[in-house]
Amino acid sequence: MKETAMAESPHDLARRLADQADAVCRHYLSSGKRQGNYWLVGDVRNTPGRSMFVRLKDSAKRPAGKWAEYVAAGVMLRSRDWALSHGRWTASTQHNLSTREVS
């Protein structure tokens, strides 16, 4: 008896999921829609919207399955101001402030 699920490495599992990114998004992020090589949805909780992008096909620089959430500039500035005023400048805050677009 072969135990493929248990013997599979995390890298192999990630690659298989990326190869099926369109089907995974249709199932788990059903409130979204395909636009070109991306699946657009509100967030990881499957909220309707266009704030989260999932790459559906490999490109020269980025693999399929890579995702990012877009945060509007006004929200980022308010987050920065709050973080600075409360002394909570974190790597996450810095990352969110430097994110401009999904490529």
Short mmCIF file of N, CA, C and O in Angstrom, two decimals:
data_model
loop_
_atom_site.label_atom_id
_atom_site.label_comp_id
_atom_site.label_asym_id
_atom_site.label_seq_id
_atom_site.Cartn_x
_atom_site.Cartn_y
_atom_site.Cartn_z
N MET A 1 0.85 -1.18 0.00
CA MET A 1 0.00 0.00 0.00
C MET A 1 0.89 1.24 0.00
O MET A 1 1.78 1.40 0.81
N LYS A 2 0.63 2.14 -0.89
CA LYS A 2 1.44 3.34 -1.05
C LYS A 2 0.80 4.53 -0.32
O LYS A 2 -0.38 4.79 -0.48
N GLU A 3 1.60 5.22 0.50
CA GLU A 3 1.09 6.38 1.25
C GLU A 3 1.63 7.65 0.62
O GLU A 3 2.55 8.26 1.12
N THR A 4 1.05 8.06 -0.49
CA THR A 4 1.57 9.23 -1.20
C THR A 4 1.35 10.53 -0.45
O THR A 4 2.21 11.39 -0.44
N ALA A 5 0.21 10.68 0.21
CA ALA A 5 -0.08 11.93 0.91
C ALA A 5 0.89 12.17 2.07
O ALA A 5 1.32 13.28 2.30
N MET A 6 1.23 11.13 2.79
CA MET A 6 2.12 11.27 3.92
C MET A 6 3.58 11.43 3.49
O MET A 6 4.36 12.07 4.15
N ALA A 7 3.95 10.82 2.37
CA ALA A 7 5.34 10.85 1.92
C ALA A 7 5.65 12.11 1.11
O ALA A 7 6.81 12.40 0.85
N GLU A 8 4.65 12.85 0.72
CA GLU A 8 4.86 14.01 -0.13
C GLU A 8 5.46 15.17 0.67
O GLU A 8 5.03 15.47 1.78
N SER A 9 6.45 15.82 0.10
CA SER A 9 7.09 16.94 0.77
C SER A 9 6.21 18.19 0.65
O SER A 9 5.38 18.29 -0.26
N PRO A 10 6.37 19.15 1.54
CA PRO A 10 5.62 20.40 1.43
C PRO A 10 5.85 21.08 0.08
O PRO A 10 4.93 21.66 -0.49
N HIS A 11 7.08 21.02 -0.42
CA HIS A 11 7.38 21.62 -1.72
C HIS A 11 6.57 20.96 -2.83
O HIS A 11 6.01 21.64 -3.70
N ASP A 12 6.49 19.63 -2.81
CA ASP A 12 5.73 18.91 -3.83
C ASP A 12 4.24 19.24 -3.74
O ASP A 12 3.58 19.43 -4.77
N LEU A 13 3.73 19.31 -2.53
CA LEU A 13 2.32 19.66 -2.35
C LEU A 13 2.05 21.08 -2.85
O LEU A 13 1.06 21.32 -3.56
N ALA A 14 2.93 22.02 -2.52
CA ALA A 14 2.76 23.40 -2.99
C ALA A 14 2.78 23.46 -4.52
O ALA A 14 2.00 24.19 -5.14
N ARG A 15 3.66 22.68 -5.14
CA ARG A 15 3.75 22.67 -6.60
C ARG A 15 2.48 22.10 -7.22
O ARG A 15 1.96 22.64 -8.20
N ARG A 16 1.95 21.03 -6.62
CA ARG A 16 0.70 20.45 -7.15
C ARG A 16 -0.46 21.42 -7.01
O ARG A 16 -1.30 21.54 -7.91
N LEU A 17 -0.54 22.13 -5.87
CA LEU A 17 -1.60 23.12 -5.69
C LEU A 17 -1.45 24.27 -6.68
O LEU A 17 -2.43 24.75 -7.25
N ALA A 18 -0.22 24.72 -6.90
CA ALA A 18 0.03 25.80 -7.86
C ALA A 18 -0.35 25.38 -9.26
O ALA A 18 -0.90 26.18 -10.03
N ASP A 19 -0.08 24.12 -9.61
CA ASP A 19 -0.46 23.62 -10.93
C ASP A 19 -1.97 23.64 -11.13
O ASP A 19 -2.45 23.70 -12.26
N GLN A 20 -2.72 23.59 -10.03
CA GLN A 20 -4.18 23.60 -10.09
C GLN A 20 -4.76 24.89 -9.49
O GLN A 20 -5.86 24.90 -8.95
N ALA A 21 -4.01 25.99 -9.57
CA ALA A 21 -4.41 27.25 -8.92
C ALA A 21 -5.81 27.70 -9.32
O ALA A 21 -6.59 28.14 -8.48
N ASP A 22 -6.15 27.57 -10.59
CA ASP A 22 -7.47 27.99 -11.05
C ASP A 22 -8.56 27.19 -10.35
O ASP A 22 -9.53 27.76 -9.82
N ALA A 23 -8.43 25.88 -10.31
CA ALA A 23 -9.43 25.02 -9.67
C ALA A 23 -9.49 25.27 -8.16
O ALA A 23 -10.58 25.29 -7.57
N VAL A 24 -8.34 25.46 -7.53
CA VAL A 24 -8.30 25.74 -6.08
C VAL A 24 -9.03 27.05 -5.78
O VAL A 24 -9.84 27.12 -4.86
N CYS A 25 -8.78 28.07 -6.60
CA CYS A 25 -9.46 29.37 -6.39
C CYS A 25 -10.95 29.25 -6.62
O CYS A 25 -11.75 29.79 -5.85
N ARG A 26 -11.35 28.56 -7.68
CA ARG A 26 -12.78 28.40 -7.95
C ARG A 26 -13.50 27.72 -6.78
O ARG A 26 -14.64 28.06 -6.46
N HIS A 27 -12.83 26.77 -6.15
CA HIS A 27 -13.44 26.04 -5.04
C HIS A 27 -13.42 26.84 -3.73
O HIS A 27 -14.45 27.01 -3.09
N TYR A 28 -12.25 27.32 -3.33
CA TYR A 28 -12.10 27.95 -2.02
C TYR A 28 -12.36 29.45 -2.02
O TYR A 28 -12.63 30.03 -0.97
N LEU A 29 -12.23 30.09 -3.16
CA LEU A 29 -12.44 31.54 -3.27
C LEU A 29 -13.53 31.82 -4.31
O LEU A 29 -13.37 32.62 -5.22
N SER A 30 -14.65 31.15 -4.14
CA SER A 30 -15.73 31.17 -5.13
C SER A 30 -16.39 32.54 -5.30
O SER A 30 -17.09 32.77 -6.29
N SER A 31 -16.18 33.46 -4.37
CA SER A 31 -16.76 34.80 -4.51
C SER A 31 -15.96 35.66 -5.49
O SER A 31 -16.38 36.75 -5.84
N GLY A 32 -14.81 35.16 -5.92
CA GLY A 32 -13.96 35.91 -6.83
C GLY A 32 -14.23 35.57 -8.28
O GLY A 32 -15.18 34.86 -8.62
N LYS A 33 -13.37 36.11 -9.14
CA LYS A 33 -13.49 35.83 -10.57
C LYS A 33 -12.11 35.91 -11.22
O LYS A 33 -11.20 36.57 -10.70
N ARG A 34 -12.00 35.24 -12.33
CA ARG A 34 -10.75 35.25 -13.08
C ARG A 34 -10.67 36.52 -13.92
O ARG A 34 -11.66 36.94 -14.52
N GLN A 35 -9.49 37.13 -13.92
CA GLN A 35 -9.24 38.27 -14.79
C GLN A 35 -7.81 38.08 -15.32
O GLN A 35 -6.84 38.28 -14.59
N GLY A 36 -7.71 37.69 -16.57
CA GLY A 36 -6.41 37.42 -17.16
C GLY A 36 -5.73 36.25 -16.47
O GLY A 36 -6.32 35.19 -16.32
N ASN A 37 -4.51 36.46 -15.99
CA ASN A 37 -3.76 35.41 -15.30
C ASN A 37 -3.93 35.47 -13.79
O ASN A 37 -3.12 34.88 -13.06
N TYR A 38 -4.95 36.17 -13.31
CA TYR A 38 -5.16 36.33 -11.87
C TYR A 38 -6.58 35.94 -11.47
O TYR A 38 -7.51 36.06 -12.26
N TRP A 39 -6.71 35.50 -10.23
CA TRP A 39 -8.02 35.34 -9.60
C TRP A 39 -8.16 36.51 -8.64
O TRP A 39 -7.28 36.76 -7.82
N LEU A 40 -9.24 37.26 -8.74
CA LEU A 40 -9.47 38.43 -7.88
C LEU A 40 -10.60 38.13 -6.91
O LEU A 40 -11.66 37.66 -7.31
N VAL A 41 -10.37 38.42 -5.65
CA VAL A 41 -11.37 38.20 -4.61
C VAL A 41 -11.10 39.22 -3.50
O VAL A 41 -10.03 39.84 -3.48
N GLY A 42 -12.02 39.40 -2.60
CA GLY A 42 -11.86 40.38 -1.53
C GLY A 42 -10.74 40.06 -0.56
O GLY A 42 -9.91 40.91 -0.25
N ASP A 43 -10.70 38.82 -0.06
CA ASP A 43 -9.67 38.42 0.90
C ASP A 43 -9.68 36.91 1.05
O ASP A 43 -10.46 36.22 0.40
N VAL A 44 -8.85 36.40 1.95
CA VAL A 44 -8.73 34.95 2.15
C VAL A 44 -9.98 34.34 2.77
O VAL A 44 -10.15 33.13 2.76
N ARG A 45 -10.89 35.17 3.29
CA ARG A 45 -12.16 34.66 3.85
C ARG A 45 -13.24 34.57 2.78
O ARG A 45 -14.41 34.37 3.11
N ASN A 46 -12.86 34.73 1.51
CA ASN A 46 -13.77 34.61 0.37
C ASN A 46 -14.80 35.75 0.32
O ASN A 46 -15.90 35.58 -0.18
N THR A 47 -14.43 36.90 0.84
CA THR A 47 -15.29 38.07 0.76
C THR A 47 -15.30 38.58 -0.68
O THR A 47 -14.25 38.63 -1.31
N PRO A 48 -16.45 38.96 -1.21
CA PRO A 48 -16.46 39.52 -2.57
C PRO A 48 -15.62 40.80 -2.62
O PRO A 48 -15.57 41.56 -1.65
N GLY A 49 -14.97 41.02 -3.71
CA GLY A 49 -14.17 42.22 -3.88
C GLY A 49 -13.01 41.98 -4.82
O GLY A 49 -12.95 40.97 -5.52
N ARG A 50 -12.06 42.92 -4.80
CA ARG A 50 -10.92 42.84 -5.72
C ARG A 50 -9.61 43.18 -5.01
O ARG A 50 -8.69 43.68 -5.62
N SER A 51 -9.52 42.92 -3.72
CA SER A 51 -8.33 43.30 -2.97
C SER A 51 -7.24 42.24 -2.95
O SER A 51 -6.09 42.53 -2.69
N MET A 52 -7.60 40.98 -3.22
CA MET A 52 -6.62 39.91 -3.19
C MET A 52 -6.44 39.35 -4.60
O MET A 52 -7.42 39.12 -5.31
N PHE A 53 -5.19 39.17 -4.99
CA PHE A 53 -4.85 38.64 -6.30
C PHE A 53 -4.13 37.31 -6.12
O PHE A 53 -3.22 37.22 -5.31
N VAL A 54 -4.52 36.30 -6.89
CA VAL A 54 -3.80 35.02 -6.89
C VAL A 54 -3.31 34.78 -8.32
O VAL A 54 -4.11 34.80 -9.26
N ARG A 55 -2.03 34.57 -8.48
CA ARG A 55 -1.47 34.29 -9.81
C ARG A 55 -1.88 32.88 -10.21
O ARG A 55 -1.69 31.93 -9.47
N LEU A 56 -2.47 32.73 -11.40
CA LEU A 56 -2.97 31.44 -11.85
C LEU A 56 -1.98 30.66 -12.71
O LEU A 56 -2.09 29.45 -12.83
N LYS A 57 -1.03 31.35 -13.31
CA LYS A 57 -0.04 30.68 -14.16
C LYS A 57 1.35 31.17 -13.81
O LYS A 57 1.54 32.31 -13.41
N ASP A 58 2.34 30.29 -13.98
CA ASP A 58 3.73 30.69 -13.76
C ASP A 58 4.11 31.80 -14.73
O ASP A 58 3.64 31.84 -15.86
N SER A 59 4.94 32.71 -14.26
CA SER A 59 5.52 33.72 -15.14
C SER A 59 7.04 33.59 -15.00
O SER A 59 7.53 32.78 -14.22
N ALA A 60 7.77 34.40 -15.73
CA ALA A 60 9.22 34.34 -15.68
C ALA A 60 9.76 34.63 -14.27
O ALA A 60 10.76 34.06 -13.86
N LYS A 61 9.07 35.49 -13.52
CA LYS A 61 9.57 35.90 -12.20
C LYS A 61 8.80 35.33 -11.03
O LYS A 61 9.33 35.25 -9.93
N ARG A 62 7.55 34.94 -11.23
CA ARG A 62 6.72 34.54 -10.09
C ARG A 62 5.98 33.24 -10.41
O ARG A 62 5.48 33.05 -11.50
N PRO A 63 5.83 32.37 -9.40
CA PRO A 63 5.14 31.11 -9.62
C PRO A 63 3.62 31.24 -9.52
O PRO A 63 3.10 32.18 -8.90
N ALA A 64 2.92 30.31 -10.13
CA ALA A 64 1.48 30.23 -9.96
C ALA A 64 1.18 29.98 -8.48
O ALA A 64 1.99 29.37 -7.78
N GLY A 65 0.04 30.45 -8.02
CA GLY A 65 -0.35 30.24 -6.64
C GLY A 65 0.11 31.34 -5.70
O GLY A 65 -0.38 31.46 -4.59
N LYS A 66 1.04 32.18 -6.14
CA LYS A 66 1.50 33.29 -5.29
C LYS A 66 0.34 34.29 -5.18
O LYS A 66 -0.32 34.59 -6.15
N TRP A 67 0.13 34.79 -3.99
CA TRP A 67 -0.97 35.72 -3.79
C TRP A 67 -0.52 36.93 -2.99
O TRP A 67 0.48 36.90 -2.30
N ALA A 68 -1.28 37.98 -3.11
CA ALA A 68 -1.02 39.21 -2.36
C ALA A 68 -2.34 39.95 -2.20
O ALA A 68 -3.23 39.84 -3.03
N GLU A 69 -2.43 40.67 -1.10
CA GLU A 69 -3.59 41.52 -0.87
C GLU A 69 -3.19 42.96 -1.08
O GLU A 69 -2.15 43.39 -0.59
N TYR A 70 -3.99 43.70 -1.82
CA TYR A 70 -3.75 45.11 -2.06
C TYR A 70 -4.41 45.89 -0.94
O TYR A 70 -5.57 45.65 -0.60
N VAL A 71 -3.68 46.81 -0.36
CA VAL A 71 -4.23 47.69 0.67
C VAL A 71 -4.19 49.10 0.12
O VAL A 71 -3.15 49.57 -0.33
N ALA A 72 -5.30 49.78 0.14
CA ALA A 72 -5.39 51.13 -0.40
C ALA A 72 -4.41 52.06 0.32
O ALA A 72 -4.12 51.90 1.50
N ALA A 73 -3.90 53.03 -0.41
CA ALA A 73 -2.90 53.95 0.14
C ALA A 73 -3.37 54.63 1.42
O ALA A 73 -2.61 54.78 2.37
N GLY A 74 -4.62 55.03 1.47
CA GLY A 74 -5.14 55.69 2.66
C GLY A 74 -5.10 54.79 3.89
O GLY A 74 -4.78 55.22 4.99
N VAL A 75 -5.41 53.53 3.69
CA VAL A 75 -5.36 52.56 4.78
C VAL A 75 -3.92 52.38 5.24
O VAL A 75 -3.64 52.32 6.43
N MET A 76 -2.99 52.29 4.28
CA MET A 76 -1.59 52.12 4.63
C MET A 76 -1.08 53.31 5.44
O MET A 76 -0.36 53.14 6.42
N LEU A 77 -1.46 54.52 5.04
CA LEU A 77 -1.00 55.70 5.76
C LEU A 77 -1.57 55.75 7.17
O LEU A 77 -0.87 56.09 8.12
N ARG A 78 -2.86 55.39 7.32
CA ARG A 78 -3.45 55.35 8.66
C ARG A 78 -2.76 54.29 9.51
O ARG A 78 -2.51 54.51 10.69
N SER A 79 -2.43 53.14 8.90
CA SER A 79 -1.72 52.08 9.63
C SER A 79 -0.36 52.57 10.08
O SER A 79 0.07 52.31 11.21
N ARG A 80 0.33 53.27 9.18
CA ARG A 80 1.66 53.78 9.52
C ARG A 80 1.57 54.78 10.67
O ARG A 80 2.33 54.71 11.63
N ASP A 81 0.63 55.71 10.57
CA ASP A 81 0.47 56.71 11.62
C ASP A 81 0.14 56.07 12.96
O ASP A 81 0.68 56.45 13.99
N TRP A 82 -0.75 55.08 12.96
CA TRP A 82 -1.09 54.38 14.19
C TRP A 82 0.14 53.67 14.74
O TRP A 82 0.42 53.75 15.93
N ALA A 83 0.86 52.95 13.88
CA ALA A 83 2.04 52.20 14.32
C ALA A 83 3.09 53.14 14.92
O ALA A 83 3.68 52.84 15.95
N LEU A 84 3.32 54.27 14.27
CA LEU A 84 4.30 55.22 14.77
C LEU A 84 3.86 55.83 16.10
O LEU A 84 4.66 55.97 17.02
N SER A 85 2.59 56.17 16.21
CA SER A 85 2.10 56.80 17.44
C SER A 85 2.07 55.83 18.62
O SER A 85 2.13 56.24 19.76
N HIS A 86 1.99 54.54 18.34
CA HIS A 86 1.96 53.54 19.41
C HIS A 86 3.28 52.79 19.55
O HIS A 86 3.37 51.83 20.30
N GLY A 87 4.30 53.21 18.82
CA GLY A 87 5.60 52.57 18.92
C GLY A 87 5.60 51.13 18.47
O GLY A 87 6.31 50.30 19.01
N ARG A 88 4.78 50.82 17.47
CA ARG A 88 4.66 49.43 17.02
C ARG A 88 5.01 49.30 15.54
O ARG A 88 4.21 48.89 14.73
N TRP A 89 6.20 49.64 15.22
CA TRP A 89 6.68 49.53 13.84
C TRP A 89 7.19 48.11 13.65
O TRP A 89 8.19 47.72 14.21
N THR A 90 6.46 47.29 12.92
CA THR A 90 6.82 45.88 12.75
C THR A 90 7.23 45.61 11.31
O THR A 90 7.02 46.44 10.42
N ALA A 91 7.78 44.44 11.08
CA ALA A 91 8.13 44.03 9.71
C ALA A 91 6.88 43.99 8.84
O ALA A 91 6.91 44.37 7.68
N SER A 92 5.76 43.56 9.42
CA SER A 92 4.51 43.49 8.67
C SER A 92 4.04 44.89 8.27
O SER A 92 3.62 45.11 7.14
N THR A 93 4.13 45.84 9.19
CA THR A 93 3.73 47.22 8.88
C THR A 93 4.62 47.77 7.78
O THR A 93 4.14 48.37 6.83
N GLN A 94 5.91 47.54 7.91
CA GLN A 94 6.84 48.03 6.90
C GLN A 94 6.57 47.40 5.54
O GLN A 94 6.56 48.07 4.52
N HIS A 95 6.27 46.08 5.52
CA HIS A 95 5.96 45.39 4.26
C HIS A 95 4.70 45.98 3.63
O HIS A 95 4.66 46.28 2.45
N ASN A 96 3.64 46.17 4.43
CA ASN A 96 2.39 46.69 3.89
C ASN A 96 2.56 48.10 3.33
O ASN A 96 1.91 48.47 2.37
N LEU A 97 3.42 48.89 3.94
CA LEU A 97 3.62 50.24 3.45
C LEU A 97 4.44 50.26 2.16
O LEU A 97 4.34 51.17 1.37
N SER A 98 5.27 49.23 1.94
CA SER A 98 6.10 49.21 0.74
C SER A 98 5.41 48.51 -0.43
O SER A 98 5.87 48.59 -1.55
N THR A 99 4.29 47.83 -0.19
CA THR A 99 3.59 47.12 -1.26
C THR A 99 2.84 48.13 -2.12
O THR A 99 2.03 48.90 -1.64
N ARG A 100 3.13 48.11 -3.39
CA ARG A 100 2.46 49.05 -4.31
C ARG A 100 1.53 48.33 -5.27
O ARG A 100 0.49 48.80 -5.60
N GLU A 101 1.95 47.19 -5.80
CA GLU A 101 1.13 46.47 -6.78
C GLU A 101 1.54 45.02 -6.82
O GLU A 101 2.59 44.65 -6.34
N VAL A 102 0.71 44.22 -7.44
CA VAL A 102 1.02 42.81 -7.65
C VAL A 102 1.54 42.67 -9.06
O VAL A 102 0.91 43.15 -10.00
N SER A 103 2.73 42.08 -9.23
CA SER A 103 3.24 41.91 -10.58
C SER A 103 3.28 40.46 -10.96
O SER A 103 3.13 39.59 -10.21
#
